[in-house]
mmCIF file of C-alpha atoms and ligand atoms in Angstrom:
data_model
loop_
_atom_site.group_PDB
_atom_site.id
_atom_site.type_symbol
_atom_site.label_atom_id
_atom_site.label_comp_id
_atom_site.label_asym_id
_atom_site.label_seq_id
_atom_site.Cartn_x
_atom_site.Cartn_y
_atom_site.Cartn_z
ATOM 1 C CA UNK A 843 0.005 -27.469 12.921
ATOM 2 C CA UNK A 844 1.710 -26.083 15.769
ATOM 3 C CA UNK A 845 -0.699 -24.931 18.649
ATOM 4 C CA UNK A 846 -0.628 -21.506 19.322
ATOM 5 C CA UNK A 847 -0.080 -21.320 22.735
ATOM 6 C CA UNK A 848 3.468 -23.150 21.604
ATOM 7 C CA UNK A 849 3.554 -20.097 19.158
ATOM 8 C CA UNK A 850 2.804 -17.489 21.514
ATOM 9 C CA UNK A 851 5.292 -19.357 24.037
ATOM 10 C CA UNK A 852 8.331 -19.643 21.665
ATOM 11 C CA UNK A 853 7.887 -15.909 20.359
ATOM 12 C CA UNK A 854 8.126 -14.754 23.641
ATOM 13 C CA UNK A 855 11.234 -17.022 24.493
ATOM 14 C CA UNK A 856 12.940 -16.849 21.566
ATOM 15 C CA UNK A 857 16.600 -16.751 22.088
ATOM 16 C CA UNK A 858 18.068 -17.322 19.073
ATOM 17 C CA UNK A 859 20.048 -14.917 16.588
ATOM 18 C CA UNK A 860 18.199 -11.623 15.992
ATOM 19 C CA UNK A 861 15.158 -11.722 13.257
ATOM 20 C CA UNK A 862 14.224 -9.241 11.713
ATOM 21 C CA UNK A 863 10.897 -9.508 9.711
ATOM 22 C CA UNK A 864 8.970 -6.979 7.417
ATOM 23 C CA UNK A 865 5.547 -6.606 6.442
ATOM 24 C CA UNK A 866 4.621 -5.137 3.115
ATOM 25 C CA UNK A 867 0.628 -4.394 3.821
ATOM 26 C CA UNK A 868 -0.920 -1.946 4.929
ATOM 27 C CA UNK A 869 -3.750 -3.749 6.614
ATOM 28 C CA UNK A 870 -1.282 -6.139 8.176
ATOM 29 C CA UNK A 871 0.762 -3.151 9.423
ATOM 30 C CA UNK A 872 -2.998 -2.374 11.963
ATOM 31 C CA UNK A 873 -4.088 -5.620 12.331
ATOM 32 C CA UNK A 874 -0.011 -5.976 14.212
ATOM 33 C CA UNK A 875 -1.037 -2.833 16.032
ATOM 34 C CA UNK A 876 -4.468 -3.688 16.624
ATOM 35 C CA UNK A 877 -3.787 -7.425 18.196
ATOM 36 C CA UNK A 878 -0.138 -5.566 20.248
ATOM 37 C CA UNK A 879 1.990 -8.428 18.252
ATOM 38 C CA UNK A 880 5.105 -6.748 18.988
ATOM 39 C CA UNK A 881 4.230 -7.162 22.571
ATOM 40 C CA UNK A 882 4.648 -10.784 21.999
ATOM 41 C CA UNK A 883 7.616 -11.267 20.762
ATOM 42 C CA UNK A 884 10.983 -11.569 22.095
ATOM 43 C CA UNK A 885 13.781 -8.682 21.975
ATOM 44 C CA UNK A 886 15.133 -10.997 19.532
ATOM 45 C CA UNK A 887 12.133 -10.568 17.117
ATOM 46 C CA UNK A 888 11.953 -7.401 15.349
ATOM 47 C CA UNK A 889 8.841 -6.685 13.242
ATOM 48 C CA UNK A 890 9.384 -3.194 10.531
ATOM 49 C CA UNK A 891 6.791 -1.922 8.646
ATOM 50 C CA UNK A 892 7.892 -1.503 4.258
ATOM 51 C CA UNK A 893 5.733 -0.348 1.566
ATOM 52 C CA UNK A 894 2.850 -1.113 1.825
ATOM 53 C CA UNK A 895 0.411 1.754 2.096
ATOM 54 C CA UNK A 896 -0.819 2.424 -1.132
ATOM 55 C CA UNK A 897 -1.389 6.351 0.240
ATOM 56 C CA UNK A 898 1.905 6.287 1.929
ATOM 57 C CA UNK A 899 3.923 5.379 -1.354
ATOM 58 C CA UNK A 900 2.307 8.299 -3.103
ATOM 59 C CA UNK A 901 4.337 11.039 -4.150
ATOM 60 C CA UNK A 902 3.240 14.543 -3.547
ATOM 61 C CA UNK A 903 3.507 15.389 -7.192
ATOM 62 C CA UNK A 904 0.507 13.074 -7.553
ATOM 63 C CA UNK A 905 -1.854 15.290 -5.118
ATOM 64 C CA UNK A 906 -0.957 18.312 -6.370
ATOM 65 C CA UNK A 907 -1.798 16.983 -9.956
ATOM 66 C CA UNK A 908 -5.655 16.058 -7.997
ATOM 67 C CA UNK A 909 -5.584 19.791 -6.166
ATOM 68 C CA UNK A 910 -5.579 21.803 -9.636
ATOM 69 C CA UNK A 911 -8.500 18.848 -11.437
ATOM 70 C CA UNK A 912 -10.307 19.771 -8.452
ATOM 71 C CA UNK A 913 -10.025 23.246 -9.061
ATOM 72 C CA UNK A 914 -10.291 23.650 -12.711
ATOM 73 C CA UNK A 915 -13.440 24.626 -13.849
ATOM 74 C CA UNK A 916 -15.651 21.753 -15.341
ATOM 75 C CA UNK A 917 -13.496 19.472 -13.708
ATOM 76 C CA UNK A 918 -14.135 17.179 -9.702
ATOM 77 C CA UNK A 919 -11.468 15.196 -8.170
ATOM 78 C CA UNK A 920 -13.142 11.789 -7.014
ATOM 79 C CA UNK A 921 -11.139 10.272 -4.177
ATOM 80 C CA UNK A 922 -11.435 7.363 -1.073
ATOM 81 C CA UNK A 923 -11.628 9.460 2.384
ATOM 82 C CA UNK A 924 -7.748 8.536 3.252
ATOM 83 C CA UNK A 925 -6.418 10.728 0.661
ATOM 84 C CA UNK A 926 -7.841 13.799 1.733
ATOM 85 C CA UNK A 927 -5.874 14.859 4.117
ATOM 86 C CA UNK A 928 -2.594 14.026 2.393
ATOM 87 C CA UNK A 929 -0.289 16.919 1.973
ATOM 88 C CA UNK A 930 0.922 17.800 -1.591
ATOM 89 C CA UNK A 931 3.510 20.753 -1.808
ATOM 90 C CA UNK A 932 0.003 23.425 -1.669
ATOM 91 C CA UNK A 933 -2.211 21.633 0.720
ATOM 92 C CA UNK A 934 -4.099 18.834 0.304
ATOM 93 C CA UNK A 935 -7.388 17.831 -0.942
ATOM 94 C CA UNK A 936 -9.139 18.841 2.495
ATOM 95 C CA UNK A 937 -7.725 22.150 1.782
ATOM 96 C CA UNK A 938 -8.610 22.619 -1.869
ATOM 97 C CA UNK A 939 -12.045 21.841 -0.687
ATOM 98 C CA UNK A 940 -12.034 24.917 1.571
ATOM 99 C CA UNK A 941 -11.103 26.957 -0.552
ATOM 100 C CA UNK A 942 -13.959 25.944 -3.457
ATOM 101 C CA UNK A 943 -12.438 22.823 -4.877
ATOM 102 C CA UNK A 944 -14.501 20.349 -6.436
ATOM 103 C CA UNK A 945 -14.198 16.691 -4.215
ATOM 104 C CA UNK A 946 -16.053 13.861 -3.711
ATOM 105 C CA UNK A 947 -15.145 11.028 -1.664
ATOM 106 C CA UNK A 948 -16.534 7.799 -2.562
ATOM 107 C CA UNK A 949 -16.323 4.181 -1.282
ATOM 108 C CA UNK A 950 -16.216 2.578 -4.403
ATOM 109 C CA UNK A 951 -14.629 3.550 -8.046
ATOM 110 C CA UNK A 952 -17.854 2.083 -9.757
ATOM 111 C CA UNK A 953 -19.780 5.477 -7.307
ATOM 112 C CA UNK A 954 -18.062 7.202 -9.910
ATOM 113 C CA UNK A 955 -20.601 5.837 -12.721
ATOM 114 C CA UNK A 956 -23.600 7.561 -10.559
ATOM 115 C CA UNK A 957 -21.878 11.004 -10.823
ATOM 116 C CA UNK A 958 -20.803 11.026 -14.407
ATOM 117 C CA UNK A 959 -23.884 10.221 -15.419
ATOM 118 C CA UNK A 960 -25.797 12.527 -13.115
ATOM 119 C CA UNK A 961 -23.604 15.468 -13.906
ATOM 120 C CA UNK A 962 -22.417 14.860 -17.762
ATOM 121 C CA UNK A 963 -20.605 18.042 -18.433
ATOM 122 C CA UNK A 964 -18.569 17.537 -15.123
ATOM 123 C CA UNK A 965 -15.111 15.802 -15.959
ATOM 124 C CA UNK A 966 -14.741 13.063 -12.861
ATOM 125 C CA UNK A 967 -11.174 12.467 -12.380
ATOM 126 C CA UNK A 968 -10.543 9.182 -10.011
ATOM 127 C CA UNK A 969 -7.781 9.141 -7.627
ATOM 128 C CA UNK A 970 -6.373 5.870 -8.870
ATOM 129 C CA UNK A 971 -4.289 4.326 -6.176
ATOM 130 C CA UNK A 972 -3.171 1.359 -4.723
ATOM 131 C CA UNK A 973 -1.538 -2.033 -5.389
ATOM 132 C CA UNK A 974 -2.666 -5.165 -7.289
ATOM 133 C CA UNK A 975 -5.637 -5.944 -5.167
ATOM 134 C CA UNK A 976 -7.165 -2.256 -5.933
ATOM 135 C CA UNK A 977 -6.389 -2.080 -9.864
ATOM 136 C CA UNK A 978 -8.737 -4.649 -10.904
ATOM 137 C CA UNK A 979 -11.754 -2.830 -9.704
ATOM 138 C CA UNK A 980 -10.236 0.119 -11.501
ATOM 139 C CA UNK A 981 -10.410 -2.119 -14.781
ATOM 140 C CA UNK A 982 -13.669 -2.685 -13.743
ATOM 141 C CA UNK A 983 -14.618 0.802 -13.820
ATOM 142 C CA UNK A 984 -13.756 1.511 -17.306
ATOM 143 C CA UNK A 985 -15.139 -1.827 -18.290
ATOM 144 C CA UNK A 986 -18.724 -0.031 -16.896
ATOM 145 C CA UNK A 987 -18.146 2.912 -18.240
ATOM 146 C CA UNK A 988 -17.353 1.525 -22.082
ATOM 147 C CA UNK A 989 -20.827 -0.423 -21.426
ATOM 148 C CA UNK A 990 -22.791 2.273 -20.631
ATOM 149 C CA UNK A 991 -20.881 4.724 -22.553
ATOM 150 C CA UNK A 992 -19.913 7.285 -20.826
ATOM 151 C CA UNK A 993 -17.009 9.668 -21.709
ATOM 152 C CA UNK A 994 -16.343 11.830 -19.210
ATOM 153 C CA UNK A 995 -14.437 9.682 -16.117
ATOM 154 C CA UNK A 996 -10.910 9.919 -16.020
ATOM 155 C CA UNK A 997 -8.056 8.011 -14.007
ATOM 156 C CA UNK A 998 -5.187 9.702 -12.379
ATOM 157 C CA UNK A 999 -3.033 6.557 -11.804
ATOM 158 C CA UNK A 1000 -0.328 5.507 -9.121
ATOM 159 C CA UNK A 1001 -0.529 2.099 -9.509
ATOM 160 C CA UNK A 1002 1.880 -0.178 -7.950
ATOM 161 C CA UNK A 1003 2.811 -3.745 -7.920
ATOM 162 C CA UNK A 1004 4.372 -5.413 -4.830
ATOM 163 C CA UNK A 1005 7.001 -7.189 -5.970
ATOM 164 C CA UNK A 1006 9.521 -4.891 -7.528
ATOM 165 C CA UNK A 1007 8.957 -2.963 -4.290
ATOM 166 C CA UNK A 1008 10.269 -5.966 -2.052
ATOM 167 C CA UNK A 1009 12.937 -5.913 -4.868
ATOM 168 C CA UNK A 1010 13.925 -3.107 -4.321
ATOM 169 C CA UNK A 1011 13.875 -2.996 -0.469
ATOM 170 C CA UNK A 1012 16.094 -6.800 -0.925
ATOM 171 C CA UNK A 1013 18.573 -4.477 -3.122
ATOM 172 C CA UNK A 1014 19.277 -1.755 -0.279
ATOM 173 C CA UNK A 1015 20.383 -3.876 2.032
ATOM 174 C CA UNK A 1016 20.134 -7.683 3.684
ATOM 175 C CA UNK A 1017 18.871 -6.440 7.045
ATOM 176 C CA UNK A 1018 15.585 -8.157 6.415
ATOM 177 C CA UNK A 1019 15.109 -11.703 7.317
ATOM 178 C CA UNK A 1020 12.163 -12.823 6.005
ATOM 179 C CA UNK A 1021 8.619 -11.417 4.690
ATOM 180 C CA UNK A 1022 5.201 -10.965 5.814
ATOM 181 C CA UNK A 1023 3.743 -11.633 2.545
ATOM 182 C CA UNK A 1024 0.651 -9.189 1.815
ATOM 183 C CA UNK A 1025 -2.230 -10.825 2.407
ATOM 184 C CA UNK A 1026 -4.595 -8.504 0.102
ATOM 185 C CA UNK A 1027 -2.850 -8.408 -2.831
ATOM 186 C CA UNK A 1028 -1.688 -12.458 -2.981
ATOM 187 C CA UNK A 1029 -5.292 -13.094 -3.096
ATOM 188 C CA UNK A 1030 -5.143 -11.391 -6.797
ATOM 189 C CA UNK A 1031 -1.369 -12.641 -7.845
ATOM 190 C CA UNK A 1032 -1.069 -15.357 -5.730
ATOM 191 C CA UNK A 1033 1.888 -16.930 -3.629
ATOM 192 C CA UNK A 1034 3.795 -18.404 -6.047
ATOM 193 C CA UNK A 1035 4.447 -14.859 -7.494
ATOM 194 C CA UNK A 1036 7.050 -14.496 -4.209
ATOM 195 C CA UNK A 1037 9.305 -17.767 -5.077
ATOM 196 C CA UNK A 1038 11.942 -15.925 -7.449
ATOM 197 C CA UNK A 1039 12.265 -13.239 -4.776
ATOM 198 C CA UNK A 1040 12.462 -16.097 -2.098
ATOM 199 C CA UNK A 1041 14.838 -17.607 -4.347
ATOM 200 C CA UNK A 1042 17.165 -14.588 -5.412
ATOM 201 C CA UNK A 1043 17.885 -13.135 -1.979
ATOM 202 C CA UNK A 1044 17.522 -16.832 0.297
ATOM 203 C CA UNK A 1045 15.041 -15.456 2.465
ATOM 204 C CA UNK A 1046 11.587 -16.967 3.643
ATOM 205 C CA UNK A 1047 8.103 -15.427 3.083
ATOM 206 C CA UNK A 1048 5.186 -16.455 4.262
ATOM 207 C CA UNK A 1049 1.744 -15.457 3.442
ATOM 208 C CA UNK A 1050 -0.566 -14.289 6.454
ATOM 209 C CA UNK A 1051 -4.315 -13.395 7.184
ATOM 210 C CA UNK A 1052 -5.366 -10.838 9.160
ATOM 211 C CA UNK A 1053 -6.186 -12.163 12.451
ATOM 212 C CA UNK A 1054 -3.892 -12.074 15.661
ATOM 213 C CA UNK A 1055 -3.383 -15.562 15.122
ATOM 214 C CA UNK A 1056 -2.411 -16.013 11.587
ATOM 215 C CA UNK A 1057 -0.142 -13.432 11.914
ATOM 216 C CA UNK A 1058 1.741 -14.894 14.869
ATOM 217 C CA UNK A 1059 1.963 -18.359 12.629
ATOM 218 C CA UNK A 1060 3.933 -16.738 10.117
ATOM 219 C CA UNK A 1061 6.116 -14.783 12.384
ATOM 220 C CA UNK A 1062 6.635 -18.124 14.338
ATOM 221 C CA UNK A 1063 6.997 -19.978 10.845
ATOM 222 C CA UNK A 1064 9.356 -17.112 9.138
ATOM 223 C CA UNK A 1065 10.895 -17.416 12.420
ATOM 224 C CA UNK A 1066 11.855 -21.116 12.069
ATOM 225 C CA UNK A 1067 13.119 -20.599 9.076
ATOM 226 C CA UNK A 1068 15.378 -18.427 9.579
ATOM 227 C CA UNK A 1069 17.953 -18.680 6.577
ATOM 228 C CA UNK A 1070 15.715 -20.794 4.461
ATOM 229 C CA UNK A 1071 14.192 -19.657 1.018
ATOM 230 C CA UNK A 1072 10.589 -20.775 0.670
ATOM 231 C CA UNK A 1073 6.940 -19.561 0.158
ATOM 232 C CA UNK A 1074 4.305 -20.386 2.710
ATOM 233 C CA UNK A 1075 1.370 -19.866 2.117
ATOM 234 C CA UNK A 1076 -0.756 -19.647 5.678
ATOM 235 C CA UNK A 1077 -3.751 -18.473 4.208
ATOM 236 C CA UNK A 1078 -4.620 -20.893 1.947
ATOM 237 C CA UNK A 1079 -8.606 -20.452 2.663
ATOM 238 C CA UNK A 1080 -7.971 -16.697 0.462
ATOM 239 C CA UNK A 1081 -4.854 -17.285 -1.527
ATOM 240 C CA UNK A 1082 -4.117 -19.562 -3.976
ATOM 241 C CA UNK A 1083 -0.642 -20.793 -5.458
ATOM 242 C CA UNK A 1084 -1.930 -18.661 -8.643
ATOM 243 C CA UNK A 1085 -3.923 -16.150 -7.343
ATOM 244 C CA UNK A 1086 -7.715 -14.822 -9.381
ATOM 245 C CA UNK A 1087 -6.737 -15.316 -12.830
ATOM 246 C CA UNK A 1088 -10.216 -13.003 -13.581
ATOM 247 C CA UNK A 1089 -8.852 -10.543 -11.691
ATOM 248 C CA UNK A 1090 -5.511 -10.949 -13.868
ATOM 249 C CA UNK A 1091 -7.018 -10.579 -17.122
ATOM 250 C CA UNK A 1092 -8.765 -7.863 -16.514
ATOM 251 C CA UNK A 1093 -5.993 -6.095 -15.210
ATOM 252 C CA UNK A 1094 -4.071 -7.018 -18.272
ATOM 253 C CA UNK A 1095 -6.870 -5.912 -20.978
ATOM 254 C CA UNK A 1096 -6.503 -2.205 -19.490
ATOM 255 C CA UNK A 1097 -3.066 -1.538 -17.703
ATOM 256 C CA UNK A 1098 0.283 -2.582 -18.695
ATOM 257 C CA UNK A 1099 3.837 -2.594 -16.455
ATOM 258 C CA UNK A 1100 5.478 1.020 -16.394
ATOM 259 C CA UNK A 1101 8.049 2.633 -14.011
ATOM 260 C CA UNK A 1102 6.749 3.852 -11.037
ATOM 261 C CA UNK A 1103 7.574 6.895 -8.558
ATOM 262 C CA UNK A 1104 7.731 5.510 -4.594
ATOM 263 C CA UNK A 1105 7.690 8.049 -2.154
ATOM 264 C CA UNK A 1106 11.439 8.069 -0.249
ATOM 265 C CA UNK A 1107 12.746 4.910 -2.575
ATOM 266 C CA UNK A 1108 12.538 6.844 -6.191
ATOM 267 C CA UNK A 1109 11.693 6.064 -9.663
ATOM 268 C CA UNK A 1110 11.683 1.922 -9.419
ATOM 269 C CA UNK A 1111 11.612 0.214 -12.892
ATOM 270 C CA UNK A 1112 8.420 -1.999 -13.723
ATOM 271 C CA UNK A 1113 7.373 -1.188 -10.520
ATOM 272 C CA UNK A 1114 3.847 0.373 -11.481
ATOM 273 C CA UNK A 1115 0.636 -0.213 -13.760
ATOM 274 C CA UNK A 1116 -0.290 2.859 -16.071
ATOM 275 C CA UNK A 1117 -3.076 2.349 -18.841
ATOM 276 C CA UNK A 1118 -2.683 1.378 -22.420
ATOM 277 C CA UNK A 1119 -2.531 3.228 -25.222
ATOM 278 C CA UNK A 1120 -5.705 1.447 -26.597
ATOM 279 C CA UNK A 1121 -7.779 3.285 -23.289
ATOM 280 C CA UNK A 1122 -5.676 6.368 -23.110
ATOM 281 C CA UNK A 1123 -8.358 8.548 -23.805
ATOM 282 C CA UNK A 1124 -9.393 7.744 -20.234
ATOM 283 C CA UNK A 1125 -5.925 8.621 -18.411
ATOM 284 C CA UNK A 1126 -6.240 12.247 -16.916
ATOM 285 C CA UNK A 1127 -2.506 12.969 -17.741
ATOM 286 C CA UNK A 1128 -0.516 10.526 -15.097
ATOM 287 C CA UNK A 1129 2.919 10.611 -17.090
ATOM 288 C CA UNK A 1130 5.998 11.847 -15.351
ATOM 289 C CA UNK A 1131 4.704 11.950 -11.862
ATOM 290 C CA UNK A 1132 8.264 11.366 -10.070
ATOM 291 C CA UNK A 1133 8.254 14.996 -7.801
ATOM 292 C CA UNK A 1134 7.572 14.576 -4.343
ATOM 293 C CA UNK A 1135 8.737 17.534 -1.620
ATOM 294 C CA UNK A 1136 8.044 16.218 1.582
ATOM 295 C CA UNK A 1137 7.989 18.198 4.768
ATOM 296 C CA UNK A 1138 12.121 18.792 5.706
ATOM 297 C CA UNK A 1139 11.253 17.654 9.056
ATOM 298 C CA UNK A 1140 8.795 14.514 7.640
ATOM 299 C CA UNK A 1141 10.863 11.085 7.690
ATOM 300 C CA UNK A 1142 8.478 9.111 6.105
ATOM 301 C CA UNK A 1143 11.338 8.199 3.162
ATOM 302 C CA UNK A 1144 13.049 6.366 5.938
ATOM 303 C CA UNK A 1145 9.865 4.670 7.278
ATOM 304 C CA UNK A 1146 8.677 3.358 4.874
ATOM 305 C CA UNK A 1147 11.571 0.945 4.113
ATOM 306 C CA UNK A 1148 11.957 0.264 7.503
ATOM 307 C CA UNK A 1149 14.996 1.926 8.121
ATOM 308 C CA UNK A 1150 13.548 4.361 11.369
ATOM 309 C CA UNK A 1151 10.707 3.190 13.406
ATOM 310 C CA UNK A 1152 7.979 5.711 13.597
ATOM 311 C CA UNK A 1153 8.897 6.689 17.136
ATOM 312 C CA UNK A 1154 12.344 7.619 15.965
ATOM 313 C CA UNK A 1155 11.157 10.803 13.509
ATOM 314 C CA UNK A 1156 11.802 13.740 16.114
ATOM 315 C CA UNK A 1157 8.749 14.974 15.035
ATOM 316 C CA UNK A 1158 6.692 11.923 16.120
ATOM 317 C CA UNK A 1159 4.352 12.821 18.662
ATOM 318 C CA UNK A 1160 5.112 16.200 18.541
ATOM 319 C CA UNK A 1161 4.762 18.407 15.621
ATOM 320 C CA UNK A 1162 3.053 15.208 13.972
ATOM 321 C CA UNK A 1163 -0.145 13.620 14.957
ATOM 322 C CA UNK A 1164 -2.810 12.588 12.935
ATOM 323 C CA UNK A 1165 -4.856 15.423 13.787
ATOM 324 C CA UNK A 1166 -2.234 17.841 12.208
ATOM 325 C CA UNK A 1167 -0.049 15.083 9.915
ATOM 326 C CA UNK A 1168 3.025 16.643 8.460
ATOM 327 C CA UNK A 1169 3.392 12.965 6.212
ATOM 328 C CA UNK A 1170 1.512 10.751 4.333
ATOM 329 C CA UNK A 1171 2.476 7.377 6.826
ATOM 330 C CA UNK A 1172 0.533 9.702 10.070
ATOM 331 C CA UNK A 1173 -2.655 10.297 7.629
ATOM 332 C CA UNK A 1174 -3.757 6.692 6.018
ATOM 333 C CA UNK A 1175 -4.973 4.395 9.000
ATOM 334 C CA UNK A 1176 -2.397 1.949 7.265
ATOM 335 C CA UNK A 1177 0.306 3.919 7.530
ATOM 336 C CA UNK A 1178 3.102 3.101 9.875
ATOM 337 C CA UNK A 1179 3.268 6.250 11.968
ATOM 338 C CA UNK A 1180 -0.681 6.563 12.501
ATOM 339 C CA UNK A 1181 -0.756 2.749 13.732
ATOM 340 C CA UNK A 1182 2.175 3.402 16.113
ATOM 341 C CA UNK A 1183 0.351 6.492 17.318
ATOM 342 C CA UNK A 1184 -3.112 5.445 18.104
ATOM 343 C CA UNK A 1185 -1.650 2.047 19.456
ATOM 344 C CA UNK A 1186 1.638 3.325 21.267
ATOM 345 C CA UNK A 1187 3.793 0.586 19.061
ATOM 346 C CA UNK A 1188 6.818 0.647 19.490
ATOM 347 C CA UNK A 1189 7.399 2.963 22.289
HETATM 348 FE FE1 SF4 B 1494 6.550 11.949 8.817
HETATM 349 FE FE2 SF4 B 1494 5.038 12.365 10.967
HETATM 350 FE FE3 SF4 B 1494 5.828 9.915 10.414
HETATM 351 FE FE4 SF4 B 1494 7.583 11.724 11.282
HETATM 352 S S1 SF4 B 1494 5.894 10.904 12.452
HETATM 353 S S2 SF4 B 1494 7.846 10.283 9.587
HETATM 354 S S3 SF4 B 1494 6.775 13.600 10.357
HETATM 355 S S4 SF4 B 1494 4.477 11.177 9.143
#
C-alpha cells in the first residue's frame, strides 16, 4: 500500500503522458469537489465528470409526465427534494406546486406507504429514479405495498444501469483513460461487473470510496496503469467481487432490462430497468419517455459525457446558477455544474 503522502506527491509531479480519467457517480463527482482533488493533481491529470447523476440523466419528458400526475385530480406526485427544481419543457415540480399541484417530497420510497394508506383515494405516483443502488429499495416498496395491500402507489420509472452508460461513453470516443468506478452502485453489482468493459476497450477501472483519500488511491492507481485493462477494487470494506446478491434478486423479481432515454446521449439499448409485466399494474405509464427539450442555451448534453467542463457552457455563472438553474447538472448537488459552482472547480 502506497503511502499517501507518495500519492499526493506523485499526482502533483506527474509528468508523464496526459491522463485523462472519468468518474461515473454522482457522489464521487462532490466528494472531488468537496476534498479540491483537482487541485492536486498535475496538468497532466485530467479528472471529467460522465453520467452519473441519476437527476442529471433524466430527460425532461420524464418531469413533465410528474407535472400533469401532480396536477390531475385524485392524483400526488411523490418525489426526493433534488427533483423539484428540475426544469421539464412547462416548469418544474417547484412550479406545479405554485400553481396548486399536488407534491410531496419524501426521504424514503417506503414514506410513500404512510401516505397511501393515510389518504386511500389519493393515487401516489413515485418519482422513480436513479441507478442500481436506488432500484432495489424501489423493489422494496412494492414488496411493502403487496404485504400490506395497498393499491393505489404507482412508479414513474427512469431507471438506469451503469454499465451500458460507460458503454456507451467507451463507443464515442477513446479520450478516456481509465474509470472511477461508482462507488454506490458496485456495492449492489459488484466489481467484477466492470471486467468485460475493462476488457473490451483496454482501459483500467478502479473502484473508489468516498473519502479524499480513497479517491486519490485510485486516481494514483488508474494513473499507474495507464494502458492496462484491470478492475481494482479499492474499496473492498463496501464492495465485493459480486456485489449484494439480496439486493440482486429483488431487483430481478420486479424490474427487467429495457432501453433507456439519457439526457444528451439518446435512446441507449439495455441501458435501463422498467417493471414487469407480472407488476404492471403498478407502473404509472413510463413507456416511451425518450423527449427531452433542454434549454437552447443549456449544455448539459455535452457535460455530462465529459466532453465541456462546466465552466465552458457560456452560460455558466451567468444566466445559470443554482439559484435560477437553466439544466438539470446546476440543480442536483451531484451534478457536475452545481459542484463546480459552489466549489469554483475547474476555474
Ligand atoms: Fe446547463 Fe447551466 Fe450547466 Fe450550462 S452551466 S450546462 S446551462 S446546467
Amino acid at each position: 500500500m502506497t503511502d499517501i503522502y507518495e500519492i499526493k506527491r506523485f499526482l502533483k509531479e506527474y509528468d508523464g503522458p496526459p491522463v485523462r480519467l472519468m468518474e461515473v457517480c454522482g457522489t464521487h463527482t462532490a466528494a472531488i469537489a468537496r476534498n479540491g482533488i483537482p487541485g492536486m493533481l498535475s496538468e497532466n491529470v485530467q479528472l471529467v465528470s460522465g453520467p452519473g447523476c441519476p437527476v442529471c440523466v433524466t430527460v425532461t419528458d420524464y418531469i413533465d409526465r410528474l407535472v400533469s400526475f401532480a396536477k390531475k385530480p385524485g392524483y400526488a406526485a411523490v418525489s426526493f427534494g433534488d427533483m423539484l427544481r428540475v426544469p421539464g419543457t412547462r416548469g418544474n415540480l417547484s412550479d406545479a406546486r405554485s400553481d396548486g399541484g399536488d407534491i410531496r417530497m419524501v426521504y424514503s420510497p417506503s414514506d410513500t406507504l404512510a401516505l397511501a394508506q393515510h389518504e386511500p383515494d389519493t393515487t401516489f405516483v413515485f418519482a422513480a429514479v436513479g441507478f442500481e443502488t436506488t432500484t432495489p429499495a424501489y423493489a422494496l416498496l412494492l414488496a411493502e405495498a403487496e404485504k400490506l395491500e395497498i393499491s393505489n402507489i404507482r412508479l414513474l420509472t427512469a431507471l438506469k444501469t451503469m454499465p451500458a452508460a460507460i458503454d456507451w461513453v467507451c463507443r464515442q470516443s477513446d479520450s478516456i483513460d481509465g474509470f472511477l468506478a461508482p462507488g454506490n452502485v458496485s456495492v449492489i453489482t459488484g466489481s467484477d461487473v466492470f471486467s468485460a468493459l475493462s476488457q473490451t476497450y483496454r482501459i483500467p477501472f478502479a473502484v473508489a470510496g468516498f473519502e479524499g483519500e480513497s479517491l486519490l488511491a485510485a486516481i494514483y492507481a488508474l494513473v499507474k496503469r495507464h494502458g492496462s485493462p484491470g478492475v481494482l477494487n479499492l474499496y473492498p470494506c463496501a464492495v465485493t467481487a459480486q456485489g449484494n446478491r439480496m439486493a440482486q434478486d429483488i431487483t430481478a423479481k420486479y424490474f427487467e432490462p429495457c432501453d433507456a432515454a439519457w439526457r444528451g446521449m439518446g435512446t441507449i439499448r439495455a441501458s435501463g430497468m422498467m417493471l414487469r409485466k407480472t407488476y404492471a399494474h403498478y407502473d404509472a405509464g413510463s413507456a416511451g419517455l425518450d423527449l427531452d427539450h433542454t434549454n437552447a442555451y443549456c449544455r448539459c448534453a455535452q457535460v455530462l459525457i465529459g466532453e465541456l467542463l462546466p465552466s465552458g457552457c457560456p452560460s455558466f455563472g451567468k444566466a445559470c446558477s443554482p439559484h435560477a438553474p437553466l439544466g438539470a447538472c446546476m440543480v442536483s448537488a451531484e451534478g457536475s455544474c452545481y459542484q463546480y459552482f459552489i466549489n469554483h472547480r475547474g476555474y
